[in-house]
PDB file of C-alpha atoms and ligand atoms in Angstrom:
ATOM      1  CA  MET B   1      30.226 -46.409 -72.760  1.00 40.00           C
ATOM      2  CA  SER B   2      28.867 -44.472 -69.546  1.00 41.00           C
ATOM      3  CA  ALA B   3      26.953 -47.450 -68.053  1.00 48.00           C
ATOM      4  CA  CYS B   4      30.196 -49.589 -68.015  1.00 52.00           C
ATOM      5  CA  PRO B   5      32.470 -49.244 -65.059  1.00 58.00           C
ATOM      6  CA  ALA B   6      36.068 -48.664 -65.999  1.00 58.00           C
ATOM      7  CA  SER B   7      36.978 -52.006 -64.179  1.00 56.00           C
ATOM      8  CA  LEU B   8      34.821 -53.801 -66.667  1.00 66.00           C
ATOM      9  CA  ARG B   9      36.073 -51.744 -69.773  1.00 78.00           C
ATOM     10  CA  GLY B  10      37.928 -53.954 -72.299  1.00 83.00           C
ATOM     11  CA  PRO B  11      40.130 -52.837 -74.824  1.00 87.00           C
ATOM     12  CA  LEU B  12      39.257 -50.497 -77.617  1.00 89.00           C
ATOM     13  CA  PRO B  13      41.290 -49.738 -80.657  1.00 93.00           C
ATOM     14  CA  GLU B  14      42.606 -46.266 -81.469  1.00 93.00           C
ATOM     15  CA  TYR B  15      44.228 -45.314 -84.568  1.00 92.00           C
ATOM     16  CA  ARG B  16      47.242 -42.742 -85.261  1.00 91.00           C
ATOM     17  CA  ASP B  17      49.576 -41.548 -87.752  1.00 89.00           C
ATOM     18  CA  ALA B  18      52.864 -44.024 -86.718  1.00 88.00           C
ATOM     19  CA  GLY B  19      55.055 -40.737 -87.573  1.00 82.00           C
ATOM     20  CA  ASP B  20      56.557 -40.417 -84.263  1.00 78.00           C
ATOM     21  CA  LEU B  21      54.823 -42.883 -82.025  1.00 88.00           C
ATOM     22  CA  ARG B  22      55.135 -42.117 -78.312  1.00 91.00           C
ATOM     23  CA  LEU B  23      53.035 -44.638 -76.190  1.00 93.00           C
ATOM     24  CA  GLU B  24      51.210 -43.810 -73.030  1.00 93.00           C
ATOM     25  CA  GLY B  25      51.454 -45.754 -69.854  1.00 93.00           C
ATOM     26  CA  ASP B  26      48.009 -47.358 -70.648  1.00 93.00           C
ATOM     27  CA  VAL B  27      48.918 -48.760 -74.060  1.00 96.00           C
ATOM     28  CA  LEU B  28      48.647 -52.664 -73.745  1.00 96.00           C
ATOM     29  CA  GLY B  29      49.846 -52.953 -77.219  1.00 97.00           C
ATOM     30  CA  ALA B  30      50.408 -51.092 -80.659  1.00 97.00           C
ATOM     31  CA  VAL B  31      50.382 -52.330 -84.283  1.00 97.00           C
ATOM     32  CA  VAL B  32      52.222 -50.559 -86.879  1.00 96.00           C
ATOM     33  CA  TYR B  33      51.283 -51.232 -90.527  1.00 96.00           C
ATOM     34  CA  GLY B  34      53.744 -50.745 -93.072  1.00 92.00           C
ATOM     35  CA  PRO B  35      57.587 -51.278 -94.030  1.00 86.00           C
ATOM     36  CA  ALA B  36      59.595 -51.908 -90.668  1.00 81.00           C
ATOM     37  CA  ARG B  37      60.884 -49.221 -88.515  1.00 80.00           C
ATOM     38  CA  GLY B  38      63.045 -49.759 -85.522  1.00 76.00           C
ATOM     39  CA  ALA B  39      60.634 -49.637 -82.814  1.00 76.00           C
ATOM     40  CA  ASP B  40      62.022 -49.244 -79.305  1.00 82.00           C
ATOM     41  CA  ASP B  41      58.880 -50.099 -77.267  1.00 92.00           C
ATOM     42  CA  PRO B  42      58.429 -53.764 -76.411  1.00 93.00           C
ATOM     43  CA  ARG B  43      54.814 -52.986 -76.700  1.00 96.00           C
ATOM     44  CA  ILE B  44      55.020 -52.630 -80.604  1.00 96.00           C
ATOM     45  CA  ILE B  45      54.857 -54.950 -83.257  1.00 97.00           C
ATOM     46  CA  ASN B  46      55.289 -53.917 -86.651  1.00 96.00           C
ATOM     47  CA  VAL B  47      53.067 -55.630 -89.769  1.00 97.00           C
ATOM     48  CA  ASN B  48      54.587 -55.004 -93.399  1.00 97.00           C
ATOM     49  CA  LEU B  49      51.126 -53.914 -94.750  1.00 97.00           C
ATOM     50  CA  GLN B  50      51.138 -50.883 -96.723  1.00 94.00           C
ATOM     51  CA  PRO B  51      48.282 -48.526 -95.339  1.00 93.00           C
ATOM     52  CA  GLY B  52      46.188 -46.387 -97.746  1.00 86.00           C
ATOM     53  CA  ARG B  53      48.112 -43.454 -96.657  1.00 68.00           C
ATOM     54  CA  SER B  54      51.788 -43.062 -96.902  1.00 53.00           C
ATOM     55  CA  SER B  55      52.936 -41.975 -93.409  1.00 55.00           C
ATOM     56  CA  GLY B  56      51.654 -45.562 -91.965  1.00 67.00           C
ATOM     57  CA  SER B  57      49.551 -46.296 -89.563  1.00 91.00           C
ATOM     58  CA  ALA B  58      49.541 -47.608 -85.837  1.00 94.00           C
ATOM     59  CA  GLU B  59      46.532 -49.350 -84.208  1.00 96.00           C
ATOM     60  CA  ILE B  60      46.815 -48.831 -80.380  1.00 96.00           C
ATOM     61  CA  TRP B  61      45.212 -50.722 -77.573  1.00 97.00           C
ATOM     62  CA  ARG B  62      44.410 -49.088 -74.291  1.00 94.00           C
ATOM     63  CA  VAL B  63      43.044 -50.126 -70.937  1.00 92.00           C
ATOM     64  CA  PRO B  64      42.534 -49.248 -67.685  1.00 89.00           C
ATOM     65  CA  GLY B  65      45.104 -50.314 -65.155  1.00 89.00           C
ATOM     66  CA  THR B  66      48.592 -50.807 -64.349  1.00 92.00           C
ATOM     67  CA  ILE B  67      50.556 -52.215 -67.110  1.00 96.00           C
ATOM     68  CA  ALA B  68      53.251 -54.703 -66.909  1.00 96.00           C
ATOM     69  CA  THR B  69      55.562 -55.923 -69.959  1.00 97.00           C
ATOM     70  CA  GLY B  70      57.467 -59.392 -69.903  1.00 97.00           C
ATOM     71  CA  ARG B  71      58.648 -62.212 -71.986  1.00 98.00           C
ATOM     72  CA  ASP B  72      58.027 -65.737 -71.909  1.00 98.00           C
ATOM     73  CA  GLY B  73      60.033 -67.838 -74.510  1.00 97.00           C
ATOM     74  CA  MET B  74      58.995 -66.425 -77.834  1.00 97.00           C
ATOM     75  CA  ILE B  75      56.276 -64.435 -76.172  1.00 98.00           C
ATOM     76  CA  ARG B  76      56.417 -60.965 -75.538  1.00 98.00           C
ATOM     77  CA  PHE B  77      53.617 -59.782 -73.576  1.00 98.00           C
ATOM     78  CA  ALA B  78      52.116 -56.586 -71.744  1.00 98.00           C
ATOM     79  CA  ALA B  79      49.206 -56.858 -69.166  1.00 98.00           C
ATOM     80  CA  THR B  80      46.997 -55.548 -66.462  1.00 97.00           C
ATOM     81  CA  GLU B  81      45.061 -57.729 -64.101  1.00 96.00           C
ATOM     82  CA  ALA B  82      42.258 -58.169 -66.432  1.00 96.00           C
ATOM     83  CA  HIS B  83      44.210 -57.956 -70.019  1.00 97.00           C
ATOM     84  CA  LEU B  84      46.603 -59.120 -71.628  1.00 98.00           C
ATOM     85  CA  PHE B  85      47.985 -58.139 -75.021  1.00 98.00           C
ATOM     86  CA  GLY B  86      50.508 -61.214 -76.372  1.00 98.00           C
ATOM     87  CA  MET B  87      52.896 -60.911 -79.407  1.00 98.00           C
ATOM     88  CA  LEU B  88      54.812 -63.874 -81.317  1.00 98.00           C
ATOM     89  CA  GLU B  89      56.974 -63.898 -84.343  1.00 98.00           C
ATOM     90  CA  ILE B  90      58.266 -67.296 -85.458  1.00 98.00           C
ATOM     91  CA  ASP B  91      60.467 -67.860 -88.404  1.00 98.00           C
ATOM     92  CA  GLU B  92      58.863 -70.790 -91.024  1.00 98.00           C
ATOM     93  CA  ARG B  93      62.279 -71.913 -91.830  1.00 98.00           C
ATOM     94  CA  GLU B  94      63.288 -72.982 -88.293  1.00 98.00           C
ATOM     95  CA  GLN B  95      60.206 -75.056 -88.157  1.00 98.00           C
ATOM     96  CA  GLY B  96      60.202 -76.709 -91.478  1.00 97.00           C
ATOM     97  CA  GLY B  97      57.170 -74.850 -92.780  1.00 98.00           C
ATOM     98  CA  ILE B  98      54.255 -72.768 -92.133  1.00 98.00           C
ATOM     99  CA  GLU B  99      52.226 -75.647 -90.609  1.00 98.00           C
ATOM    100  CA  ALA B 100      54.743 -76.512 -88.197  1.00 98.00           C
ATOM    101  CA  ALA B 101      55.520 -72.823 -87.162  1.00 99.00           C
ATOM    102  CA  ALA B 102      51.324 -72.142 -86.684  1.00 99.00           C
ATOM    103  CA  GLU B 103      51.752 -75.402 -84.545  1.00 98.00           C
ATOM    104  CA  ALA B 104      54.416 -74.284 -82.397  1.00 98.00           C
ATOM    105  CA  ALA B 105      53.115 -70.897 -82.355  1.00 98.00           C
ATOM    106  CA  TYR B 106      49.738 -71.998 -80.938  1.00 98.00           C
ATOM    107  CA  ARG B 107      51.044 -74.713 -78.699  1.00 98.00           C
ATOM    108  CA  ALA B 108      53.157 -72.129 -77.051  1.00 98.00           C
ATOM    109  CA  VAL B 109      50.420 -69.749 -76.885  1.00 98.00           C
ATOM    110  CA  ALA B 110      47.854 -72.353 -75.440  1.00 97.00           C
ATOM    111  CA  ALA B 111      50.605 -73.507 -72.727  1.00 97.00           C
ATOM    112  CA  PHE B 112      51.119 -69.728 -71.660  1.00 98.00           C
ATOM    113  CA  HIS B 113      47.881 -69.241 -70.979  1.00 98.00           C
ATOM    114  CA  ARG B 114      47.178 -72.130 -68.925  1.00 96.00           C
ATOM    115  CA  ARG B 115      49.794 -70.521 -66.542  1.00 97.00           C
ATOM    116  CA  VAL B 116      49.040 -66.684 -66.614  1.00 98.00           C
ATOM    117  CA  ALA B 117      46.049 -64.848 -64.842  1.00 98.00           C
ATOM    118  CA  GLN B 118      44.366 -64.219 -68.062  1.00 98.00           C
ATOM    119  CA  PRO B 119      43.709 -67.672 -69.546  1.00 97.00           C
ATOM    120  CA  HIS B 120      41.112 -66.608 -72.006  1.00 97.00           C
ATOM    121  CA  LEU B 121      41.791 -65.865 -75.509  1.00 98.00           C
ATOM    122  CA  LEU B 122      39.503 -63.369 -77.093  1.00 98.00           C
ATOM    123  CA  ARG B 123      40.982 -62.114 -80.093  1.00 98.00           C
ATOM    124  CA  MET B 124      43.724 -63.170 -82.348  1.00 98.00           C
ATOM    125  CA  TRP B 125      45.306 -61.808 -85.534  1.00 98.00           C
ATOM    126  CA  ASN B 126      47.289 -63.922 -87.639  1.00 99.00           C
ATOM    127  CA  TYR B 127      49.857 -62.543 -90.878  1.00 99.00           C
ATOM    128  CA  LEU B 128      52.123 -64.690 -92.946  1.00 98.00           C
ATOM    129  CA  ASP B 129      53.583 -64.086 -96.415  1.00 98.00           C
ATOM    130  CA  ALA B 130      52.107 -65.338 -99.668  1.00 98.00           C
ATOM    131  CA  ILE B 131      49.124 -66.746 -98.039  1.00 98.00           C
ATOM    132  CA  ASN B 132      47.309 -68.227-101.404  1.00 98.00           C
ATOM    133  CA  GLU B 133      50.690 -69.912-102.529  1.00 98.00           C
ATOM    134  CA  GLY B 134      50.328 -73.610-102.753  1.00 98.00           C
ATOM    135  CA  GLU B 135      47.423 -75.930-104.634  1.00 98.00           C
ATOM    136  CA  GLY B 136      44.492 -77.504-102.911  1.00 98.00           C
ATOM    137  CA  ASP B 137      45.539 -78.722 -99.535  1.00 98.00           C
ATOM    138  CA  PHE B 138      48.903 -77.405 -99.816  1.00 98.00           C
ATOM    139  CA  GLU B 139      47.810 -73.972 -99.993  1.00 98.00           C
ATOM    140  CA  ARG B 140      49.923 -71.873 -97.393  1.00 98.00           C
ATOM    141  CA  TYR B 141      46.639 -70.705 -95.651  1.00 99.00           C
ATOM    142  CA  ARG B 142      45.274 -74.530 -95.280  1.00 98.00           C
ATOM    143  CA  GLN B 143      48.531 -75.766 -94.008  1.00 98.00           C
ATOM    144  CA  PHE B 144      48.395 -72.507 -91.359  1.00 99.00           C
ATOM    145  CA  CYS B 145      44.945 -73.827 -90.315  1.00 98.00           C
ATOM    146  CA  LEU B 146      46.027 -77.168 -90.012  1.00 98.00           C
ATOM    147  CA  GLY B 147      49.005 -76.122 -87.917  1.00 98.00           C
ATOM    148  CA  ARG B 148      46.975 -73.990 -85.803  1.00 98.00           C
ATOM    149  CA  ALA B 149      44.215 -76.591 -85.236  1.00 98.00           C
ATOM    150  CA  LYS B 150      47.000 -79.079 -83.978  1.00 98.00           C
ATOM    151  CA  GLY B 151      48.826 -76.337 -81.668  1.00 98.00           C
ATOM    152  CA  LEU B 152      45.538 -75.544 -80.107  1.00 97.00           C
ATOM    153  CA  GLY B 153      44.036 -79.091 -79.357  1.00 92.00           C
ATOM    154  CA  GLU B 154      40.523 -79.765 -78.887  1.00 87.00           C
ATOM    155  CA  PRO B 155      39.987 -77.935 -75.667  1.00 86.00           C
ATOM    156  CA  LEU B 156      38.668 -74.799 -77.206  1.00 90.00           C
ATOM    157  CA  LEU B 157      36.462 -76.627 -79.598  1.00 87.00           C
ATOM    158  CA  GLY B 158      33.292 -74.229 -80.529  1.00 87.00           C
ATOM    159  CA  ARG B 159      34.979 -71.765 -78.087  1.00 94.00           C
ATOM    160  CA  TYR B 160      37.613 -69.929 -80.087  1.00 98.00           C
ATOM    161  CA  PRO B 161      38.614 -66.634 -80.050  1.00 98.00           C
ATOM    162  CA  ALA B 162      37.693 -64.195 -82.509  1.00 98.00           C
ATOM    163  CA  GLY B 163      40.031 -64.114 -85.311  1.00 98.00           C
ATOM    164  CA  THR B 164      41.934 -62.746 -88.665  1.00 98.00           C
ATOM    165  CA  ALA B 165      44.308 -64.329 -90.648  1.00 99.00           C
ATOM    166  CA  ILE B 166      45.727 -62.060 -93.574  1.00 98.00           C
ATOM    167  CA  GLY B 167      48.499 -62.542 -96.127  1.00 98.00           C
ATOM    168  CA  ARG B 168      51.468 -60.278 -96.464  1.00 98.00           C
ATOM    169  CA  LYS B 169      53.483 -60.110 -99.850  1.00 96.00           C
ATOM    170  CA  ASP B 170      56.888 -59.127 -98.443  1.00 97.00           C
ATOM    171  CA  GLY B 171      58.665 -62.317 -99.187  1.00 97.00           C
ATOM    172  CA  VAL B 172      59.503 -62.851 -95.450  1.00 98.00           C
ATOM    173  CA  PRO B 173      58.932 -66.276 -93.842  1.00 98.00           C
ATOM    174  CA  LEU B 174      57.624 -64.858 -90.695  1.00 98.00           C
ATOM    175  CA  LEU B 175      54.450 -66.221 -89.154  1.00 98.00           C
ATOM    176  CA  GLN B 176      53.182 -63.135 -86.733  1.00 98.00           C
ATOM    177  CA  VAL B 177      50.608 -63.606 -84.308  1.00 98.00           C
ATOM    178  CA  TYR B 178      49.421 -61.381 -81.825  1.00 98.00           C
ATOM    179  CA  TRP B 179      46.246 -61.324 -79.564  1.00 98.00           C
ATOM    180  CA  LEU B 180      44.212 -60.473 -76.705  1.00 98.00           C
ATOM    181  CA  ALA B 181      43.625 -62.290 -73.634  1.00 98.00           C
ATOM    182  CA  GLY B 182      41.326 -61.615 -70.788  1.00 97.00           C
ATOM    183  CA  ARG B 183      40.771 -62.843 -66.912  1.00 97.00           C
ATOM    184  CA  SER B 184      37.322 -63.426 -67.939  1.00 96.00           C
ATOM    185  CA  PRO B 185      36.042 -65.155 -70.652  1.00 96.00           C
ATOM    186  CA  GLY B 186      34.382 -63.864 -73.693  1.00 96.00           C
ATOM    187  CA  ARG B 187      31.154 -64.873 -75.160  1.00 97.00           C
ATOM    188  CA  PRO B 188      31.595 -66.370 -78.704  1.00 97.00           C
ATOM    189  CA  VAL B 189      29.005 -64.959 -81.077  1.00 98.00           C
ATOM    190  CA  GLU B 190      28.237 -66.706 -84.475  1.00 98.00           C
ATOM    191  CA  ASN B 191      26.411 -65.412 -87.491  1.00 98.00           C
ATOM    192  CA  PRO B 192      23.421 -67.155 -88.681  1.00 98.00           C
ATOM    193  CA  ARG B 193      24.143 -65.865 -91.953  1.00 98.00           C
ATOM    194  CA  GLN B 194      27.427 -67.898 -92.057  1.00 98.00           C
ATOM    195  CA  LEU B 195      28.165 -71.413 -91.336  1.00 98.00           C
ATOM    196  CA  GLN B 196      30.400 -71.624 -87.831  1.00 98.00           C
ATOM    197  CA  ALA B 197      34.069 -71.362 -89.536  1.00 98.00           C
ATOM    198  CA  TRP B 198      35.361 -74.424 -87.391  1.00 97.00           C
ATOM    199  CA  ARG B 199      32.677 -76.275 -89.073  1.00 97.00           C
ATOM    200  CA  TYR B 200      33.472 -75.682 -92.814  1.00 98.00           C
ATOM    201  CA  PRO B 201      33.322 -78.680 -95.025  1.00 98.00           C
ATOM    202  CA  ARG B 202      36.343 -80.856 -95.940  1.00 98.00           C
ATOM    203  CA  ARG B 203      36.786 -79.257 -99.362  1.00 98.00           C
ATOM    204  CA  TYR B 204      38.051 -75.955 -97.528  1.00 98.00           C
ATOM    205  CA  GLY B 205      41.182 -77.830 -96.328  1.00 98.00           C
ATOM    206  CA  PRO B 206      42.286 -80.579 -93.862  1.00 98.00           C
ATOM    207  CA  ALA B 207      41.399 -78.553 -90.785  1.00 98.00           C
ATOM    208  CA  PRO B 208      38.849 -75.867 -90.593  1.00 97.00           C
ATOM    209  CA  PRO B 209      39.788 -72.572 -89.403  1.00 98.00           C
ATOM    210  CA  SER B 210      39.896 -72.015 -85.624  1.00 98.00           C
ATOM    211  CA  PHE B 211      38.068 -68.821 -84.906  1.00 98.00           C
ATOM    212  CA  SER B 212      34.664 -67.551 -83.978  1.00 98.00           C
ATOM    213  CA  ARG B 213      32.769 -64.855 -85.753  1.00 98.00           C
ATOM    214  CA  ALA B 214      33.048 -62.397 -83.116  1.00 98.00           C
ATOM    215  CA  MET B 215      33.917 -62.339 -79.084  1.00 97.00           C
ATOM    216  CA  LEU B 216      31.593 -60.391 -76.568  1.00 96.00           C
ATOM    217  CA  LEU B 217      33.444 -59.179 -73.861  1.00 96.00           C
ATOM    218  CA  ASP B 218      32.359 -58.292 -70.142  1.00 93.00           C
ATOM    219  CA  GLY B 219      32.317 -54.572 -71.019  1.00 91.00           C
ATOM    220  CA  GLY B 220      30.044 -55.204 -73.637  1.00 92.00           C
ATOM    221  CA  GLU B 221      32.637 -54.788 -76.594  1.00 94.00           C
ATOM    222  CA  LEU B 222      32.190 -56.914 -79.752  1.00 96.00           C
ATOM    223  CA  MET B 223      35.398 -58.293 -81.014  1.00 97.00           C
ATOM    224  CA  VAL B 224      34.446 -58.766 -84.677  1.00 98.00           C
ATOM    225  CA  SER B 225      36.567 -61.308 -86.560  1.00 98.00           C
ATOM    226  CA  GLY B 226      37.919 -60.784 -90.002  1.00 98.00           C
ATOM    227  CA  THR B 227      34.676 -60.498 -91.906  1.00 98.00           C
ATOM    228  CA  ALA B 228      34.152 -61.413 -95.910  1.00 98.00           C
ATOM    229  CA  SER B 229      31.650 -62.135 -98.418  1.00 98.00           C
ATOM    230  CA  ILE B 230      30.701 -65.492 -97.361  1.00 98.00           C
ATOM    231  CA  VAL B 231      27.267 -67.071 -97.100  1.00 98.00           C
ATOM    232  CA  GLY B 232      27.062 -70.370 -95.569  1.00 98.00           C
ATOM    233  CA  HIS B 233      30.535 -71.600 -96.358  1.00 98.00           C
ATOM    234  CA  ASP B 234      30.240 -70.126 -99.959  1.00 98.00           C
ATOM    235  CA  SER B 235      32.434 -67.045-101.437  1.00 98.00           C
ATOM    236  CA  CYS B 236      29.985 -64.838-103.154  1.00 98.00           C
ATOM    237  CA  HIS B 237      30.376 -62.217-105.877  1.00 98.00           C
ATOM    238  CA  ALA B 238      33.874 -63.728-107.202  1.00 97.00           C
ATOM    239  CA  ASP B 239      35.785 -60.787-108.500  1.00 87.00           C
ATOM    240  CA  ASN B 240      33.247 -57.797-107.661  1.00 98.00           C
ATOM    241  CA  LEU B 241      35.214 -55.790-105.002  1.00 98.00           C
ATOM    242  CA  PHE B 242      31.991 -53.564-104.009  1.00 98.00           C
ATOM    243  CA  ALA B 243      29.631 -56.393-104.414  1.00 98.00           C
ATOM    244  CA  GLN B 244      31.876 -58.111-101.891  1.00 98.00           C
ATOM    245  CA  LEU B 245      32.039 -55.324 -99.450  1.00 98.00           C
ATOM    246  CA  ASP B 246      28.264 -55.122 -99.125  1.00 98.00           C
ATOM    247  CA  GLU B 247      27.735 -58.646 -98.628  1.00 98.00           C
ATOM    248  CA  THR B 248      30.284 -58.438 -95.903  1.00 98.00           C
ATOM    249  CA  LEU B 249      28.639 -55.077 -94.550  1.00 97.00           C
ATOM    250  CA  GLU B 250      25.551 -57.462 -94.397  1.00 98.00           C
ATOM    251  CA  ASN B 251      27.178 -60.062 -92.541  1.00 98.00           C
ATOM    252  CA  LEU B 252      28.492 -57.412 -90.043  1.00 97.00           C
ATOM    253  CA  ARG B 253      24.916 -56.017 -89.281  1.00 95.00           C
ATOM    254  CA  GLU B 254      23.523 -59.335 -88.787  1.00 96.00           C
ATOM    255  CA  LEU B 255      26.304 -60.058 -86.066  1.00 96.00           C
ATOM    256  CA  PHE B 256      25.380 -56.699 -84.585  1.00 95.00           C
ATOM    257  CA  ARG B 257      21.873 -58.029 -84.733  1.00 94.00           C
ATOM    258  CA  MET B 258      22.811 -61.141 -82.360  1.00 95.00           C
ATOM    259  CA  VAL B 259      24.093 -59.091 -79.718  1.00 94.00           C
ATOM    260  CA  ASP B 260      21.190 -56.287 -79.328  1.00 84.00           C
ATOM    261  CA  GLY B 261      21.536 -54.198 -82.820  1.00 71.00           C
ATOM    262  CA  ALA B 262      22.632 -51.236 -80.824  1.00 66.00           C
ATOM    263  CA  ARG B 263      26.254 -51.609 -81.641  1.00 75.00           C
ATOM    264  CA  ARG B 264      28.366 -48.768 -83.094  1.00 85.00           C
ATOM    265  CA  VAL B 265      32.022 -49.033 -84.328  1.00 90.00           C
ATOM    266  CA  ASN B 266      34.683 -46.152 -83.941  1.00 83.00           C
ATOM    267  CA  GLY B 267      36.975 -47.595 -86.453  1.00 90.00           C
ATOM    268  CA  MET B 268      37.613 -50.168 -89.151  1.00 95.00           C
ATOM    269  CA  LYS B 269      40.353 -51.924 -90.511  1.00 96.00           C
ATOM    270  CA  VAL B 270      39.802 -53.339 -94.153  1.00 97.00           C
ATOM    271  CA  TYR B 271      42.132 -55.421 -95.923  1.00 98.00           C
ATOM    272  CA  VAL B 272      42.054 -55.089 -99.986  1.00 98.00           C
ATOM    273  CA  ARG B 273      43.905 -57.072-102.620  1.00 98.00           C
ATOM    274  CA  PRO B 274      46.426 -55.064-104.201  1.00 96.00           C
ATOM    275  CA  GLY B 275      45.184 -53.476-107.626  1.00 95.00           C
ATOM    276  CA  HIS B 276      42.107 -51.880-105.935  1.00 96.00           C
ATOM    277  CA  ALA B 277      42.203 -48.308-104.927  1.00 94.00           C
ATOM    278  CA  ALA B 278      41.963 -47.447-101.271  1.00 95.00           C
ATOM    279  CA  GLU B 279      39.766 -44.459-100.990  1.00 94.00           C
ATOM    280  CA  PRO B 280      36.753 -45.144-102.721  1.00 96.00           C
ATOM    281  CA  VAL B 281      36.444 -48.268-100.651  1.00 97.00           C
ATOM    282  CA  ALA B 282      36.766 -46.077 -97.408  1.00 95.00           C
ATOM    283  CA  GLU B 283      34.368 -43.598 -98.760  1.00 95.00           C
ATOM    284  CA  ALA B 284      31.845 -46.400 -99.370  1.00 97.00           C
ATOM    285  CA  ILE B 285      32.413 -47.788 -95.838  1.00 96.00           C
ATOM    286  CA  ARG B 286      31.843 -43.795 -94.382  1.00 94.00           C
ATOM    287  CA  ARG B 287      28.816 -43.737 -96.179  1.00 95.00           C
ATOM    288  CA  ALA B 288      27.407 -47.223 -94.755  1.00 95.00           C
ATOM    289  CA  LEU B 289      28.563 -46.343 -91.229  1.00 93.00           C
ATOM    290  CA  PRO B 290      28.704 -42.781 -90.558  1.00 89.00           C
ATOM    291  CA  ALA B 291      29.772 -43.314 -86.699  1.00 88.00           C
ATOM    292  CA  CYS B 292      32.830 -44.895 -87.963  1.00 90.00           C
ATOM    293  CA  SER B 293      35.535 -42.180 -87.797  1.00 85.00           C
ATOM    294  CA  GLU B 294      38.415 -43.832 -88.892  1.00 91.00           C
ATOM    295  CA  VAL B 295      38.851 -46.485 -91.703  1.00 94.00           C
ATOM    296  CA  LEU B 296      41.999 -47.941 -92.193  1.00 95.00           C
ATOM    297  CA  VAL B 297      42.772 -49.695 -95.776  1.00 96.00           C
ATOM    298  CA  LEU B 298      45.649 -52.018 -95.875  1.00 97.00           C
ATOM    299  CA  GLU B 299      46.749 -53.540 -98.940  1.00 97.00           C
ATOM    300  CA  ALA B 300      46.891 -57.397 -98.355  1.00 98.00           C
ATOM    301  CA  ASP B 301      45.717 -60.535 -99.633  1.00 98.00           C
ATOM    302  CA  ILE B 302      42.697 -62.616 -98.334  1.00 98.00           C
ATOM    303  CA  CYS B 303      42.845 -66.359 -97.333  1.00 97.00           C
ATOM    304  CA  ARG B 304      40.336 -67.447-100.126  1.00 98.00           C
ATOM    305  CA  GLU B 305      41.723 -66.523-103.418  1.00 97.00           C
ATOM    306  CA  GLU B 306      38.468 -65.325-104.875  1.00 98.00           C
ATOM    307  CA  LEU B 307      37.857 -62.876-102.081  1.00 98.00           C
ATOM    308  CA  LEU B 308      39.097 -59.296-102.693  1.00 98.00           C
ATOM    309  CA  ILE B 309      37.988 -57.451 -99.439  1.00 98.00           C
ATOM    310  CA  GLU B 310      37.491 -58.233 -95.480  1.00 98.00           C
ATOM    311  CA  VAL B 311      36.919 -55.976 -92.677  1.00 98.00           C
ATOM    312  CA  GLU B 312      37.342 -55.953 -88.889  1.00 98.00           C
ATOM    313  CA  CYS B 313      36.189 -53.861 -86.316  1.00 97.00           C
ATOM    314  CA  VAL B 314      35.085 -53.910 -82.303  1.00 96.00           C
ATOM    315  CA  GLY B 315      31.221 -53.011 -81.842  1.00 94.00           C
ATOM    316  CA  PHE B 316      30.586 -51.262 -78.396  1.00 89.00           C
TER     317      PHE B 316
HETATM  318  C1  3EB Q 401      36.013 -66.545 -93.397  1.00 50.96           C
HETATM  319  O1  3EB Q 401      34.952 -66.157 -93.152  1.00 50.96           O
HETATM  320  C2  3EB Q 401      37.074 -65.717 -94.137  1.00 50.96           C
HETATM  321  O2  3EB Q 401      41.563 -68.402 -90.446  1.00 50.96           O
HETATM  322  O3  3EB Q 401      41.560 -67.103 -88.643  1.00 50.96           O
HETATM  323  C3  3EB Q 401      38.271 -64.566 -91.615  1.00 50.96           C
HETATM  324  C4  3EB Q 401      38.725 -64.430 -90.058  1.00 50.96           C
HETATM  325  C5  3EB Q 401      38.952 -65.778 -92.170  1.00 50.96           C
HETATM  326  C6  3EB Q 401      39.699 -65.404 -89.444  1.00 50.96           C
HETATM  327  C7  3EB Q 401      41.149 -67.353 -89.784  1.00 50.96           C
HETATM  328  C8  3EB Q 401      39.932 -66.517 -91.555  1.00 50.96           C
HETATM  329  C9  3EB Q 401      40.101 -66.380 -90.131  1.00 50.96           C
HETATM  330  O4  3EB Q 401      36.367 -67.672 -93.413  1.00 50.96           O
HETATM  331  C10 3EB Q 401      38.656 -65.742 -93.600  1.00 50.96           C
END
């Protein structure tokens, strides 16, 4: 961190108990995981995924600079000159389904960022209910991918932000999207062990997923996308959680090698399918990455039926 001037420093996540959350002036955005609680700060978004601990957990994004908050149509945002944190929640029923909702959401995001001082999408998160419901091309995740691709259009091809797309199980037909954007573009980083997601073959759905494996920011932060047990484009170790975790961590190491290897992570967010205990997973991650002080395990569905675990982090 020391070599990096404050003006370049990008957002890093911090984890806190969501118990009584008071946000400092330099917080760009906060994601509170767990059942909805009345949030009175416009920088908070609530994502209903159960954390491995009972009290609820918050992920906090802070950056140097003066923060202004605002609204633009369905988008809420907080921004400094250099960074913007945006949030959008869209009701699938009002759009006629998950594909149309994703298209509308991404069309709005793309249009918004053509107008603001932070035009470059760096990192995006997507949460939707019942992500694996539906057969073949009609699986909701695949329909989401189709809508996202239509909404984003061609201009980003191969320069997508880092991404996450995860399933809630709360029966609420709400697509939730939040993201980080910047005044300067990040550098997309791909993983040689994995095919670029936007080049996945047709059998994974009518449109490939629009994300890069990671995004390297000016300040040296590596925003790592949701990473799972996929090699090439194949899922590996179907139905074996810990074998999937090992493969996933190997993918992570390979990504870090692509940027110089010397990356540390301060925290890790882990999505694990319901029915698997959180603590042994957290334990295994702490053993593999001793510098990783915070492991937040969330009970969630992964976008391919056979995948049981997915992780994400920021290397710096
Ligand atoms: C994968 O590697 C696993 O659709 O935005 C990871 C990260 C995954 C982001 C997305 C999907 C997304 O294909 C799934």
